[in-house]
Short mmCIF file of C-alpha atoms in Angstrom, two decimals:
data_model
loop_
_atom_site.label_atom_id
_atom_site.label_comp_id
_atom_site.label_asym_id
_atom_site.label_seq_id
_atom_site.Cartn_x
_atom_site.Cartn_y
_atom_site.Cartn_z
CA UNK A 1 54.43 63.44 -20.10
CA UNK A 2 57.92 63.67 -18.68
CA UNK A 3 59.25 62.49 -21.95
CA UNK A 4 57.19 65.29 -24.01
CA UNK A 5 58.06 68.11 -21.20
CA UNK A 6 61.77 66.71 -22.12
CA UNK A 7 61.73 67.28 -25.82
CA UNK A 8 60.62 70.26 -26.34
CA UNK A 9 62.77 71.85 -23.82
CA UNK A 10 65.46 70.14 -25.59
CA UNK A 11 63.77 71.82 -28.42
CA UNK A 12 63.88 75.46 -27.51
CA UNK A 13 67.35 74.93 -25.24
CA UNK A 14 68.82 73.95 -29.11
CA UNK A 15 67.09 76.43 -31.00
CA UNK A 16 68.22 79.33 -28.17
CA UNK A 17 71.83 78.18 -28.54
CA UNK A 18 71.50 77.48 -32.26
CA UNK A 19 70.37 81.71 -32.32
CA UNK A 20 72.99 82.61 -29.74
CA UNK A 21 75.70 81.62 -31.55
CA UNK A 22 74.73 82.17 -35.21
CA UNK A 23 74.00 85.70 -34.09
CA UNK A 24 77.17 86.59 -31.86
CA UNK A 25 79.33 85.17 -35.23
CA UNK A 26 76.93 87.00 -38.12
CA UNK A 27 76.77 90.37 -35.73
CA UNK A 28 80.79 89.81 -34.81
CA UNK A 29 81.61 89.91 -38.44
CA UNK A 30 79.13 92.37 -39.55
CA UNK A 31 80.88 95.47 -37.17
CA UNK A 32 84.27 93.83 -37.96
CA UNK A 33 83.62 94.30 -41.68
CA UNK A 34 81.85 97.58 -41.11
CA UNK A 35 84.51 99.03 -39.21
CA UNK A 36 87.16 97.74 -41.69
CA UNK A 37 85.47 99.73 -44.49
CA UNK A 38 85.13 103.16 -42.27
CA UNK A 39 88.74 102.79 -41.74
CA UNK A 40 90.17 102.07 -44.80
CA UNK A 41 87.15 102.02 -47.27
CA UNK A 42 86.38 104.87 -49.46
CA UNK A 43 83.69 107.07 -48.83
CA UNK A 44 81.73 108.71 -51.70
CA UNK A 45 78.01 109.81 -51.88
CA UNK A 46 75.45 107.50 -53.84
CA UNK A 47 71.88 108.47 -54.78
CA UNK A 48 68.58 107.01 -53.94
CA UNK A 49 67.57 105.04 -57.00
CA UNK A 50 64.31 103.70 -55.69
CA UNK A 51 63.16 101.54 -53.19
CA UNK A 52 62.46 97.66 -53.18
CA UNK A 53 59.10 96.95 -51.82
CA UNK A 54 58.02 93.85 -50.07
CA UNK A 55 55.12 92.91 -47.41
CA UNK A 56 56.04 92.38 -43.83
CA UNK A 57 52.94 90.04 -42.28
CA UNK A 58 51.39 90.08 -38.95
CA UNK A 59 48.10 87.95 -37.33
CA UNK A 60 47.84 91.40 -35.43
CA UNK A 61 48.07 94.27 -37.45
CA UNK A 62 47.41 92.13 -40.83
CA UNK A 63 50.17 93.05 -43.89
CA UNK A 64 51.70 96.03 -44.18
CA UNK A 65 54.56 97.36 -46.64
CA UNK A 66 58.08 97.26 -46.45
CA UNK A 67 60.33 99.48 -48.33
CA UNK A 68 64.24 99.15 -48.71
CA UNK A 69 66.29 101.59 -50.03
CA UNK A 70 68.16 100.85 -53.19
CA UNK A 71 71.48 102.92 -53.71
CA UNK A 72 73.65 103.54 -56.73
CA UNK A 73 77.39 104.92 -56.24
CA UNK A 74 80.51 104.92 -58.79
CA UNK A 75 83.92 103.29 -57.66
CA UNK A 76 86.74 105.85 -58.01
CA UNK A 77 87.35 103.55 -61.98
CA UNK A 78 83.69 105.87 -62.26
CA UNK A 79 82.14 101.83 -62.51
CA UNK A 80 78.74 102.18 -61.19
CA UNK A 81 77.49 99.78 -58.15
CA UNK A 82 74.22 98.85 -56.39
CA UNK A 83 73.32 99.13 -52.69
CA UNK A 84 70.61 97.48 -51.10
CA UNK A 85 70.20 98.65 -47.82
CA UNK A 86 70.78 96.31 -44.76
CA UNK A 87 67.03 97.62 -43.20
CA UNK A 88 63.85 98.40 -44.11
CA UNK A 89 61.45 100.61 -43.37
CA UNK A 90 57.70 101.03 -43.28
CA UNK A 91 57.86 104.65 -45.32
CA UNK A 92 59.98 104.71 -48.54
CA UNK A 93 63.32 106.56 -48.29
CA UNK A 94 63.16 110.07 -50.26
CA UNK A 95 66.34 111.73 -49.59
CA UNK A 96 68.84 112.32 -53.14
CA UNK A 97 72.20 111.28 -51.76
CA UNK A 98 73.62 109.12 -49.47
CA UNK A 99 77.37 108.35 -48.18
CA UNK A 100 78.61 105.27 -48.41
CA UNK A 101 81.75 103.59 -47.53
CA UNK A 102 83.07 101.20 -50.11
CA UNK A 103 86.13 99.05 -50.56
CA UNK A 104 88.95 99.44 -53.01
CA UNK A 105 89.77 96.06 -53.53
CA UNK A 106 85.85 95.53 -53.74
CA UNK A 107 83.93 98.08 -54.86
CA UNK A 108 80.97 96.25 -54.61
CA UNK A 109 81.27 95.24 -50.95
CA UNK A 110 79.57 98.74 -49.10
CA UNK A 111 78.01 100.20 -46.47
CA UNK A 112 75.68 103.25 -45.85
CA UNK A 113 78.01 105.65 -43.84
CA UNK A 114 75.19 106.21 -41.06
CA UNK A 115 75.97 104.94 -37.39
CA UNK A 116 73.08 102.65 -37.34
CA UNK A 117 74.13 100.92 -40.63
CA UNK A 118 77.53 100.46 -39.75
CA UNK A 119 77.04 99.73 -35.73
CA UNK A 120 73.56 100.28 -34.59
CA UNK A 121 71.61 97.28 -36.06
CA UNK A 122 74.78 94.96 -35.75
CA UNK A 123 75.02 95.64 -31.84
CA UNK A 124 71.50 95.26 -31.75
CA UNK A 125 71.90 91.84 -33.19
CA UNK A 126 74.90 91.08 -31.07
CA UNK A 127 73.02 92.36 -27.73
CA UNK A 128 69.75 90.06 -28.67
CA UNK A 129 72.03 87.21 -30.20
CA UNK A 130 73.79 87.35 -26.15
CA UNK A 131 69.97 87.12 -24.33
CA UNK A 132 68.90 84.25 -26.74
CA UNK A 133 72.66 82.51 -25.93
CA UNK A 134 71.79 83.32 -22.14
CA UNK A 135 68.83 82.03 -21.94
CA UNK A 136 69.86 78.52 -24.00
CA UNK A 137 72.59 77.82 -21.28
CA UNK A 138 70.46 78.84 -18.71
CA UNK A 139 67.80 75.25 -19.94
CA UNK A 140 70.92 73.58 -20.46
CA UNK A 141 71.71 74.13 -17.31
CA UNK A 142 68.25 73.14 -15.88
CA UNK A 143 67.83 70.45 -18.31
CA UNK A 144 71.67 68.92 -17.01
CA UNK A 145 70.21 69.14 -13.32
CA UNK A 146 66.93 67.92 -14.09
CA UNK A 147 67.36 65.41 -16.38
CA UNK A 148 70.25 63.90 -15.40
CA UNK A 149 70.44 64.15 -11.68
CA UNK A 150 70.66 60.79 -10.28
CA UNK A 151 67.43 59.25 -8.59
CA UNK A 152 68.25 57.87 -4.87
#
């Protein structure tokens, strides 16, 4: 039993960390990039061009739809670009235009210029990314005393 009750803790302590840190460095250069292209990016105003749909599963409330917006926006060459949104939603999008921040070197690299695009759902990430990180060092922590403690 002691060995079982040792893997899987090893288990979840790796997969906590694994989480943590993958999170803190995909969030860290998510709102790095973001704020690089609201800074010196170029904003312009797309339009809606439909939505990508997809079903989201649950054992509790069964499947449900999932729509993503898809955006279209022209460089300042007048090349035209696609979007796809960074979130989805459970009602499709139905607005015309949307700003969106873009680079100049490249155009196709862009963000929706809403706060929760370009640092709502990345600080999210990064705040949930820093609990899961937490909470791996904290069983690393029990599993070093517990584990390796030496017997008298």
């Amino acid at each position: 039993m002691d060995n079982f009750i040792k893997f899987i803790s090893t288990i979840f302590m790796l997969t906590m960390l694994t989480l943590g840190i993958n999170g803190i460095v995909y969030s860290g250069k998510k709102l790095a990039d973001n704020f690089s292209l609201k800074l010196t990016g170029v904003k312009t105003i797309g339009r809606l061009n439909g939505n990508y749909s997809n079903y989201s599963s649950s054992k509790n409330i069964g499947a449900s739809r999932m729509y993503t917006p898809i955006i279209e926006y022209k460089d300042s060459y007048g090349k035209q670009h696609q979007l796809i949104s960074d979130y989805s939603s459970s009602v499709p999008e139905n607005y015309d235009e949307i700003s969106v921040y873009y680079s100049l070197e490249k155009p196709y690299k862009a963000v929706q210029a809403d706060f929760m695009s370009i640092f709502g759902w990345p600080f999210l990430i990064l705040l949930l990314s820093l609990l899961a990180l937490g909470i791996g060092l904290y069983f690393m922590k029990i599993y070093i005393i517990y584990f390796f403690r030496k017997k008298k």
